[in-house]
Amino acid sequence: MKRLLSVRSWNWPWGFFVLILSVPLTLSVSAPTFAESNDSPVPSEEILLQQQQDLEGELDRVNARLNEIRKQLSELQQIPVSQQTDEQRQTEEALQEEEVVTLEEMSIVSTRILKRPEGLTMSSTPQSETDSQPTRTMKESMESLPGVVLRQANGPRDFSISIRGSGVKTAFAIRDIKVYEDGFQQTQSDGLSRLDIQDPWFMRSTEVIRGAASSLYDNYALGGMVHFKTRRGSDINGVEGFFAGGSYGYNKQAGAFGQHWKNLDVSLFASNAAENGYIDHSGYNTQTLNLNFRFTIDEKQSLYVKAITNWLDTKVPTRLTKSQFNANDRQAGDGAKARDQSRLDRRTIIGLMYERQLTPNLILTTEGDYDVKDINQYFNQVFDNVNTNWKHYTDLRHTGQIAGMPLNSYLGFFINNMEQEGQTFQNLDDGQGTRGNLIQNNRGTIRNVGGRFREELTFLPNWTVAAGLGFEQSIVSIQTINYTNGVVSSRPNTTKTYYNWAPEMSLTWRPREGFRHWIRGSTGYGIPQFSNLTRNPITGLPGSNFDLKPQKNVNVEFGHEARLHETFNMQLVGFWIFFRDEIISQNISGTNTASTNADSSEYRGVEVSADWRPIPGWQFHGAYTHIDAKYINFTDRYLVNGVATDVKQDGNDVPNVPSDVLNMKVMYDDAKNDWGAWIESNYYNSYFLNNGNTVGIPSYWIMNVNLHKTFTFNNDWVRFAKFFFEVNNIADKTYAASGQVVSDSTPDANKQLFFAGYGRSFYGGVTIGVF
């Protein structure tokens, strides 16, 4: 394990945010948020007539170009993808990039007046990523995005997502990052998101906003935002069936119906997937349904209904110590079979979004979601939890002017409430996961209420300043009853109220087409969750941890995007993140975890991505991320010989943050004959897994290869058949796909660290389009 860059002292940049706050306050004083200023001097009639003439001319040019784009797109989309030439495909992609994109990709009818927020660092996967490899997990397509790391957790599609080092301190699910699908929030009010419900075959693309973004996405957006976008009915236009199989007993069956009419777009997906698993005691079966109903009521209003549900039945192995991993990386680990470690989980989300154009320049969007999670998980203890979650959002978006300068304005309000009822039992270790004595009862509520606003002012033709501010009040109430040998031992309970502010500011310069440079300062925050507050921080057993503080960070970044040549695009971003009271989750023993605050830490690094298409059909893509993450001021506390001991960790690397990640991909697509292939390599440098930096995960490099071919049929029954064949980990490299943060109270030889990555594996399948 190497040491990285030198440690710098903590310097909380409050002065920087005085500047950040001054701009939105100045804007709000100068003019109402949704109106033009009435305080500026009245120009002469001649000037007004000239401005009117100029603007009308510009509007005519914009409308003419927009109509031209729509006409060209319509003509191209009438040609089946399999019959398009490479030049036609590139033309369609370029035209789609020219289309104005809506704020947060959530708007339905307001495409004429609004665009994506300025000053953000964003990357996305093209549809070809999932078209050519609709295999097991979202990790397979998202690995190509800079700054993004996915690692295996305790389920077939359960991966943690890390953006710039955030979100890696937990052994399961997704934390510190907000997750959306088709504009609907999928992060529950306690900050938990889970990829169990995302089936890669359903997906059109994935967008990732990197860097703290709580001014836009409120609580838990410390690392940024991930937005999954499913295929629309217009992408399917009929019925599709999918059949796939592969190594370790993998098999999957799925179906889709999609259709687009004049005012209605409907898509319905269903899938069933099962596998024996690469690791012993990791077999699973899971079923997923996903319905999307988009209805344009008239030219000024529309309605969108979304429903998702997932059932999961999976066995879960135990993470292996270093010696166990070296002896047999596929073993289930200590006690996994005796406890019958497993998950029986269900998640259902139903959402409704209504959007109305109130005036030509003002859009109202309101959304309501019902989200329920029902989990039964069998580990050292047996956990039964039901979480019901209601969420509501109302937003106003406006496009106008101030003193003749274009101004985009956004104002939003939200409220959400989640309740939890849970029980924890002793696991009798009889091989069947039988519940023993009751260990804990808990009941809790999390209620978040807040608002946010944002102004984007283009003060010069190629310069835009954006400033935003978010506020949130969070009330967490938890009541617990702890039992020892079936007898009540304690009744800890608390009600905590947290107030969080999230300012943000950016400056963007677009010197010419294809070039963008920006500087951004943003903030994120995340309150403690139920599981943080109800586990003893020393023992990891059910108890209380009510002194835990919310975590906050400040993200400063400099970014550059450039189209250096019509065939070559690149993005370069440098970032520096300051964390305060970062919540660190540690594995204490077995699967017992607990949380603590690290007073201050810093993450700094660079993200690079490049895309080169030198000749038709060939594409070379690369993404590289380097992160140096250090504790600046952190006194850890854990048991040493049975005594709680304070240990300084200042200057140590923050665990579970890889210093270097590299993805390279070479692709070829023969548009004429409708076949393609690619080869991909992924490299992860070594990194530590404990705060003391004495044990960690070794570096690894693996390679994957893929072939895909589409056949098109001219009849009324079968439209096409898309085949793919893929080989992962060609060299059959033994490597640890993920580790978890472990406590230093356990000797290194006994630390339970690793889940093994899959060995050489083969997958193949076909998507058939009918009717």
CSV table of N, CA and C in Angstrom, one decimal, residues 81-196:
chain,number,residue,atom,x,y,z
A,81,VAL,N,-32.9,1.4,-36.9
A,81,VAL,CA,-31.5,1.6,-36.5
A,81,VAL,C,-30.6,0.6,-37.3
A,82,SER,N,-31.1,-0.6,-37.5
A,82,SER,CA,-30.2,-1.6,-38.2
A,82,SER,C,-30.0,-1.2,-39.6
A,83,GLN,N,-30.8,-0.3,-40.2
A,83,GLN,CA,-30.6,0.0,-41.6
A,83,GLN,C,-29.9,1.4,-41.8
A,84,GLN,N,-29.7,2.1,-40.7
A,84,GLN,CA,-29.0,3.4,-40.8
A,84,GLN,C,-27.5,3.2,-41.1
A,85,THR,N,-27.0,4.1,-41.9
A,85,THR,CA,-25.6,4.1,-42.1
A,85,THR,C,-24.9,4.8,-40.9
A,86,ASP,N,-23.6,4.6,-40.8
A,86,ASP,CA,-22.9,5.1,-39.6
A,86,ASP,C,-23.0,6.7,-39.6
A,87,GLU,N,-23.0,7.3,-40.8
A,87,GLU,CA,-23.1,8.7,-40.9
A,87,GLU,C,-24.5,9.2,-40.4
A,88,GLN,N,-25.5,8.4,-40.8
A,88,GLN,CA,-26.9,8.7,-40.3
A,88,GLN,C,-27.0,8.6,-38.8
A,89,ARG,N,-26.4,7.6,-38.2
A,89,ARG,CA,-26.4,7.5,-36.8
A,89,ARG,C,-25.7,8.6,-36.1
A,90,GLN,N,-24.5,9.0,-36.6
A,90,GLN,CA,-23.8,10.1,-36.0
A,90,GLN,C,-24.6,11.4,-36.2
A,91,THR,N,-25.3,11.6,-37.3
A,91,THR,CA,-26.1,12.8,-37.5
A,91,THR,C,-27.2,12.8,-36.5
A,92,GLU,N,-27.9,11.7,-36.3
A,92,GLU,CA,-29.0,11.6,-35.3
A,92,GLU,C,-28.5,11.9,-33.9
A,93,GLU,N,-27.4,11.4,-33.5
A,93,GLU,CA,-26.8,11.7,-32.2
A,93,GLU,C,-26.5,13.2,-32.1
A,94,ALA,N,-25.9,13.8,-33.1
A,94,ALA,CA,-25.6,15.2,-33.0
A,94,ALA,C,-26.9,16.0,-32.9
A,95,LEU,N,-27.9,15.7,-33.7
A,95,LEU,CA,-29.2,16.4,-33.6
A,95,LEU,C,-29.8,16.3,-32.3
A,96,GLN,N,-29.8,15.1,-31.7
A,96,GLN,CA,-30.4,14.9,-30.3
A,96,GLN,C,-29.6,15.8,-29.3
A,97,GLU,N,-28.3,15.9,-29.5
A,97,GLU,CA,-27.5,16.8,-28.6
A,97,GLU,C,-27.9,18.2,-28.7
A,98,GLU,N,-28.4,18.6,-29.9
A,98,GLU,CA,-28.8,20.0,-30.1
A,98,GLU,C,-30.1,20.3,-29.5
A,99,GLU,N,-30.9,19.3,-29.2
A,99,GLU,CA,-32.2,19.5,-28.6
A,99,GLU,C,-32.1,20.1,-27.2
A,100,VAL,N,-32.9,21.1,-26.9
A,100,VAL,CA,-32.9,21.7,-25.6
A,100,VAL,C,-33.3,20.7,-24.5
A,101,VAL,N,-32.5,20.5,-23.5
A,101,VAL,CA,-32.8,19.5,-22.5
A,101,VAL,C,-33.4,20.2,-21.3
A,102,THR,N,-34.4,19.6,-20.6
A,102,THR,CA,-35.1,20.2,-19.5
A,102,THR,C,-34.3,20.1,-18.2
A,103,LEU,N,-34.7,21.0,-17.3
A,103,LEU,CA,-34.0,21.0,-16.0
A,103,LEU,C,-34.2,19.7,-15.3
A,104,GLU,N,-33.0,19.1,-14.9
A,104,GLU,CA,-33.0,17.8,-14.1
A,104,GLU,C,-33.6,16.7,-14.9
A,105,GLU,N,-33.8,16.9,-16.2
A,105,GLU,CA,-34.4,15.9,-17.1
A,105,GLU,C,-35.8,15.4,-16.5
A,106,MET,N,-36.5,16.3,-15.8
A,106,MET,CA,-37.7,15.9,-15.2
A,106,MET,C,-38.9,16.6,-15.9
A,107,SER,N,-38.7,17.6,-16.7
A,107,SER,CA,-39.8,18.4,-17.2
A,107,SER,C,-40.3,17.6,-18.4
A,108,ILE,N,-41.6,17.7,-18.6
A,108,ILE,CA,-42.3,17.0,-19.7
A,108,ILE,C,-42.8,17.9,-20.8
A,109,VAL,N,-43.4,19.1,-20.5
A,109,VAL,CA,-43.9,20.0,-21.5
A,109,VAL,C,-43.1,21.2,-21.7
A,110,SER,N,-42.0,21.4,-20.9
A,110,SER,CA,-41.4,22.7,-20.9
A,110,SER,C,-40.1,22.7,-21.7
A,111,THR,N,-40.0,21.9,-22.7
A,111,THR,CA,-38.7,21.8,-23.4
A,111,THR,C,-38.4,23.1,-24.2
A,112,ARG,N,-39.4,23.9,-24.5
A,112,ARG,CA,-39.2,25.1,-25.3
A,112,ARG,C,-38.4,26.2,-24.5
A,113,ILE,N,-38.4,26.2,-23.2
A,113,ILE,CA,-37.9,27.4,-22.5
A,113,ILE,C,-36.9,27.1,-21.4
A,114,LEU,N,-36.6,25.8,-21.1
A,114,LEU,CA,-35.7,25.5,-20.0
A,114,LEU,C,-34.6,24.5,-20.4
A,115,LYS,N,-33.5,24.5,-19.7
A,115,LYS,CA,-32.4,23.6,-20.0
A,115,LYS,C,-31.9,23.0,-18.7
A,116,ARG,N,-30.9,22.2,-18.8
A,116,ARG,CA,-30.2,21.6,-17.6
A,116,ARG,C,-29.5,22.7,-16.8
A,117,PRO,N,-29.4,22.5,-15.5
A,117,PRO,CA,-28.7,23.5,-14.7
A,117,PRO,C,-27.3,23.8,-15.2
A,118,GLU,N,-26.9,25.0,-15.2
A,118,GLU,CA,-25.6,25.4,-15.6
A,118,GLU,C,-24.5,25.1,-14.5
A,119,GLY,N,-23.3,24.9,-15.0
A,119,GLY,CA,-22.2,24.8,-14.1
A,119,GLY,C,-21.9,23.5,-13.4
A,120,LEU,N,-22.6,22.4,-13.8
A,120,LEU,CA,-22.5,21.1,-13.2
A,120,LEU,C,-21.5,20.3,-14.0
A,121,THR,N,-21.0,19.3,-13.3
A,121,THR,CA,-20.1,18.3,-14.0
A,121,THR,C,-21.0,17.0,-14.2
A,122,MET,N,-21.2,16.7,-15.4
A,122,MET,CA,-22.1,15.6,-15.7
A,122,MET,C,-21.5,14.7,-16.8
A,123,SER,N,-21.9,13.4,-16.7
A,123,SER,CA,-21.5,12.4,-17.7
A,123,SER,C,-22.7,11.4,-17.8
A,124,SER,N,-22.7,10.7,-18.9
A,124,SER,CA,-23.9,9.8,-19.2
A,124,SER,C,-23.4,8.7,-20.1
A,125,THR,N,-24.2,7.6,-20.0
A,125,THR,CA,-23.9,6.4,-20.8
A,125,THR,C,-24.8,6.5,-22.0
A,126,PRO,N,-24.4,6.2,-23.2
A,126,PRO,CA,-25.2,6.1,-24.4
A,126,PRO,C,-26.1,4.9,-24.4
A,127,GLN,N,-27.1,4.8,-25.1
A,127,GLN,CA,-28.0,3.7,-25.1
A,127,GLN,C,-27.3,2.4,-25.6
A,128,SER,N,-26.2,2.6,-26.4
A,128,SER,CA,-25.5,1.5,-26.9
A,128,SER,C,-24.8,0.7,-25.8
A,129,GLU,N,-24.5,1.3,-24.7
A,129,GLU,CA,-23.9,0.6,-23.5
A,129,GLU,C,-24.8,-0.5,-23.0
A,130,THR,N,-26.1,-0.3,-22.9
A,130,THR,CA,-27.0,-1.3,-22.4
A,130,THR,C,-27.5,-2.2,-23.5
A,131,ASP,N,-27.6,-1.6,-24.7
A,131,ASP,CA,-28.1,-2.4,-25.9
A,131,ASP,C,-27.1,-3.6,-26.2
A,132,SER,N,-25.8,-3.3,-26.0
A,132,SER,CA,-24.9,-4.4,-26.4
A,132,SER,C,-24.5,-5.3,-25.2
A,133,GLN,N,-24.9,-4.9,-24.0
A,133,GLN,CA,-24.6,-5.8,-22.8
A,133,GLN,C,-25.7,-5.7,-21.8
A,134,PRO,N,-26.9,-6.2,-22.2
A,134,PRO,CA,-28.0,-6.2,-21.2
A,134,PRO,C,-27.9,-7.4,-20.3
A,135,THR,N,-26.8,-7.5,-19.5
A,135,THR,CA,-26.6,-8.7,-18.8
A,135,THR,C,-27.1,-8.6,-17.3
A,136,ARG,N,-26.2,-8.6,-16.4
A,136,ARG,CA,-26.6,-8.9,-15.0
A,136,ARG,C,-26.9,-7.6,-14.2
A,137,THR,N,-26.0,-6.6,-14.3
A,137,THR,CA,-26.1,-5.5,-13.3
A,137,THR,C,-25.8,-4.1,-14.1
A,138,MET,N,-26.1,-3.0,-13.4
A,138,MET,CA,-25.9,-1.7,-13.9
A,138,MET,C,-24.4,-1.4,-13.9
A,139,LYS,N,-23.6,-2.1,-13.1
A,139,LYS,CA,-22.2,-1.8,-13.0
A,139,LYS,C,-21.5,-2.0,-14.3
A,140,GLU,N,-22.0,-2.9,-15.1
A,140,GLU,CA,-21.3,-3.2,-16.4
A,140,GLU,C,-21.3,-2.0,-17.4
A,141,SER,N,-22.3,-1.2,-17.3
A,141,SER,CA,-22.4,0.0,-18.2
A,141,SER,C,-21.8,1.2,-17.5
A,142,MET,N,-22.0,1.4,-16.2
A,142,MET,CA,-21.6,2.6,-15.5
A,142,MET,C,-20.1,2.7,-15.2
A,143,GLU,N,-19.3,1.6,-15.4
A,143,GLU,CA,-17.9,1.6,-15.2
A,143,GLU,C,-17.2,2.6,-16.1
A,144,SER,N,-17.8,2.9,-17.2
A,144,SER,CA,-17.1,3.8,-18.2
A,144,SER,C,-17.2,5.3,-17.8
A,145,LEU,N,-17.9,5.6,-16.7
A,145,LEU,CA,-18.1,7.0,-16.3
A,145,LEU,C,-17.0,7.5,-15.3
A,146,PRO,N,-16.3,8.6,-15.5
A,146,PRO,CA,-15.3,9.0,-14.6
A,146,PRO,C,-15.9,9.4,-13.3
A,147,GLY,N,-15.1,9.2,-12.2
A,147,GLY,CA,-15.5,9.6,-10.9
A,147,GLY,C,-16.5,8.6,-10.2
A,148,VAL,N,-16.9,7.6,-11.0
A,148,VAL,CA,-18.0,6.7,-10.5
A,148,VAL,C,-17.5,5.3,-10.3
A,149,VAL,N,-17.7,4.7,-9.1
A,149,VAL,CA,-17.2,3.4,-8.7
A,149,VAL,C,-18.4,2.6,-8.2
A,150,LEU,N,-18.6,1.4,-8.7
A,150,LEU,CA,-19.7,0.5,-8.1
A,150,LEU,C,-19.0,-0.7,-7.6
A,151,ARG,N,-19.5,-1.2,-6.4
A,151,ARG,CA,-18.9,-2.4,-5.8
A,151,ARG,C,-20.0,-3.3,-5.2
A,152,GLN,N,-19.7,-4.6,-5.3
A,152,GLN,CA,-20.7,-5.6,-4.9
A,152,GLN,C,-21.1,-5.5,-3.5
A,153,ALA,N,-22.4,-5.6,-3.2
A,153,ALA,CA,-22.8,-5.6,-1.8
A,153,ALA,C,-23.5,-6.9,-1.6
A,154,ASN,N,-24.6,-7.0,-0.8
A,154,ASN,CA,-25.2,-8.3,-0.4
A,154,ASN,C,-26.4,-8.6,-1.1
A,155,GLY,N,-26.3,-8.7,-2.5
A,155,GLY,CA,-27.4,-9.1,-3.3
A,155,GLY,C,-27.0,-9.1,-4.8
A,156,PRO,N,-27.7,-9.7,-5.7
A,156,PRO,CA,-27.3,-9.8,-7.1
A,156,PRO,C,-27.1,-8.5,-7.8
A,157,ARG,N,-28.0,-7.6,-7.6
A,157,ARG,CA,-27.9,-6.2,-8.2
A,157,ARG,C,-27.7,-5.2,-7.2
A,158,ASP,N,-27.4,-5.6,-5.9
A,158,ASP,CA,-27.1,-4.6,-4.9
A,158,ASP,C,-25.7,-4.2,-4.9
A,159,PHE,N,-25.4,-3.0,-5.4
A,159,PHE,CA,-24.1,-2.4,-5.4
A,159,PHE,C,-24.1,-1.1,-4.7
A,160,SER,N,-23.0,-0.8,-4.1
A,160,SER,CA,-22.8,0.6,-3.6
A,160,SER,C,-22.2,1.4,-4.7
A,161,ILE,N,-22.6,2.7,-4.8
A,161,ILE,CA,-22.1,3.6,-5.8
A,161,ILE,C,-21.3,4.7,-5.0
A,162,SER,N,-20.1,5.0,-5.5
A,162,SER,CA,-19.3,6.0,-5.0
A,162,SER,C,-19.1,7.1,-6.1
A,163,ILE,N,-19.3,8.3,-5.7
A,163,ILE,CA,-18.9,9.5,-6.6
A,163,ILE,C,-17.9,10.3,-5.9
A,164,ARG,N,-16.7,10.4,-6.4
A,164,ARG,CA,-15.6,11.2,-5.8
A,164,ARG,C,-15.4,10.8,-4.3
A,165,GLY,N,-15.5,9.5,-4.0
A,165,GLY,CA,-15.3,9.0,-2.7
A,165,GLY,C,-16.4,8.9,-1.8
A,166,SER,N,-17.5,9.7,-2.1
A,166,SER,CA,-18.7,9.6,-1.2
A,166,SER,C,-19.5,8.3,-1.5
A,167,GLY,N,-20.1,7.8,-0.4
A,167,GLY,CA,-21.0,6.7,-0.6
A,167,GLY,C,-20.3,5.3,-0.4
A,168,VAL,N,-19.0,5.3,0.1
A,168,VAL,CA,-18.3,4.0,0.2
A,168,VAL,C,-18.2,3.5,1.6
A,169,LYS,N,-18.8,4.2,2.6
A,169,LYS,CA,-18.6,3.9,4.0
A,169,LYS,C,-19.6,2.9,4.5
A,170,THR,N,-20.4,2.3,3.6
A,170,THR,CA,-21.4,1.3,4.1
A,170,THR,C,-21.2,0.1,3.3
A,171,ALA,N,-21.5,-1.1,3.9
A,171,ALA,CA,-21.3,-2.4,3.3
A,171,ALA,C,-22.4,-2.8,2.4
A,172,PHE,N,-23.5,-2.0,2.3
A,172,PHE,CA,-24.6,-2.4,1.4
A,172,PHE,C,-25.3,-1.2,0.9
A,173,ALA,N,-26.0,-1.3,-0.2
A,173,ALA,CA,-26.9,-0.3,-0.7
A,173,ALA,C,-26.1,1.0,-1.1
A,174,ILE,N,-26.9,2.1,-1.2
A,174,ILE,CA,-26.3,3.4,-1.7
A,174,ILE,C,-26.6,4.4,-0.6
A,175,ARG,N,-25.6,5.1,-0.2
A,175,ARG,CA,-25.7,6.2,0.8
A,175,ARG,C,-25.0,7.4,0.2
A,176,ASP,N,-25.4,8.6,0.7
A,176,ASP,CA,-24.7,9.9,0.4
A,176,ASP,C,-24.8,10.3,-1.1
A,177,ILE,N,-25.7,9.7,-1.8
A,177,ILE,CA,-25.9,10.0,-3.2
A,177,ILE,C,-27.4,9.9,-3.5
A,178,LYS,N,-28.0,10.8,-4.2
A,178,LYS,CA,-29.4,10.8,-4.6
A,178,LYS,C,-29.6,10.0,-5.9
A,179,VAL,N,-30.7,9.2,-5.9
A,179,VAL,CA,-30.9,8.3,-7.0
A,179,VAL,C,-32.4,8.6,-7.6
A,180,TYR,N,-32.4,8.8,-8.9
A,180,TYR,CA,-33.7,9.1,-9.6
A,180,TYR,C,-33.9,8.1,-10.7
A,181,GLU,N,-35.1,7.8,-11.1
A,181,GLU,CA,-35.4,7.1,-12.3
A,181,GLU,C,-36.6,7.8,-13.0
A,182,ASP,N,-36.3,8.2,-14.2
A,182,ASP,CA,-37.2,8.9,-15.1
A,182,ASP,C,-37.8,10.2,-14.3
A,183,GLY,N,-36.9,10.8,-13.5
A,183,GLY,CA,-37.4,12.0,-12.8
A,183,GLY,C,-38.0,11.8,-11.5
A,184,PHE,N,-38.3,10.5,-11.1
A,184,PHE,CA,-38.9,10.2,-9.8
A,184,PHE,C,-37.8,9.8,-8.8
A,185,GLN,N,-37.8,10.4,-7.6
A,185,GLN,CA,-36.8,10.2,-6.7
A,185,GLN,C,-37.0,8.7,-6.1
A,186,GLN,N,-35.8,8.0,-6.0
A,186,GLN,CA,-35.9,6.7,-5.5
A,186,GLN,C,-35.1,6.5,-4.2
A,187,THR,N,-34.6,7.6,-3.7
A,187,THR,CA,-33.9,7.6,-2.4
A,187,THR,C,-35.0,7.8,-1.3
A,188,GLN,N,-35.0,7.0,-0.3
A,188,GLN,CA,-36.0,7.1,0.7
A,188,GLN,C,-35.5,8.2,1.7
A,189,SER,N,-36.5,8.7,2.6
A,189,SER,CA,-36.2,9.8,3.4
A,189,SER,C,-35.1,9.6,4.4
A,190,ASP,N,-34.7,8.3,4.6
A,190,ASP,CA,-33.5,8.1,5.5
A,190,ASP,C,-32.2,8.0,4.7
A,191,GLY,N,-32.3,8.3,3.4
A,191,GLY,CA,-31.0,8.3,2.6
A,191,GLY,C,-30.7,7.0,1.9
A,192,LEU,N,-31.5,6.0,2.0
A,192,LEU,CA,-31.2,4.7,1.4
A,192,LEU,C,-31.7,4.6,0.0
A,193,SER,N,-30.8,4.2,-0.9
A,193,SER,CA,-31.2,3.8,-2.2
A,193,SER,C,-30.7,2.4,-2.5
A,194,ARG,N,-31.3,1.7,-3.4
A,194,ARG,CA,-30.8,0.3,-3.7
A,194,ARG,C,-31.0,0.0,-5.1
A,195,LEU,N,-30.0,-0.7,-5.8
A,195,LEU,CA,-30.1,-1.0,-7.2
A,195,LEU,C,-30.8,-2.3,-7.5
A,196,ASP,N,-31.4,-2.9,-6.4
A,196,ASP,CA,-32.2,-4.1,-6.7
A,196,ASP,C,-33.3,-3.9,-7.7
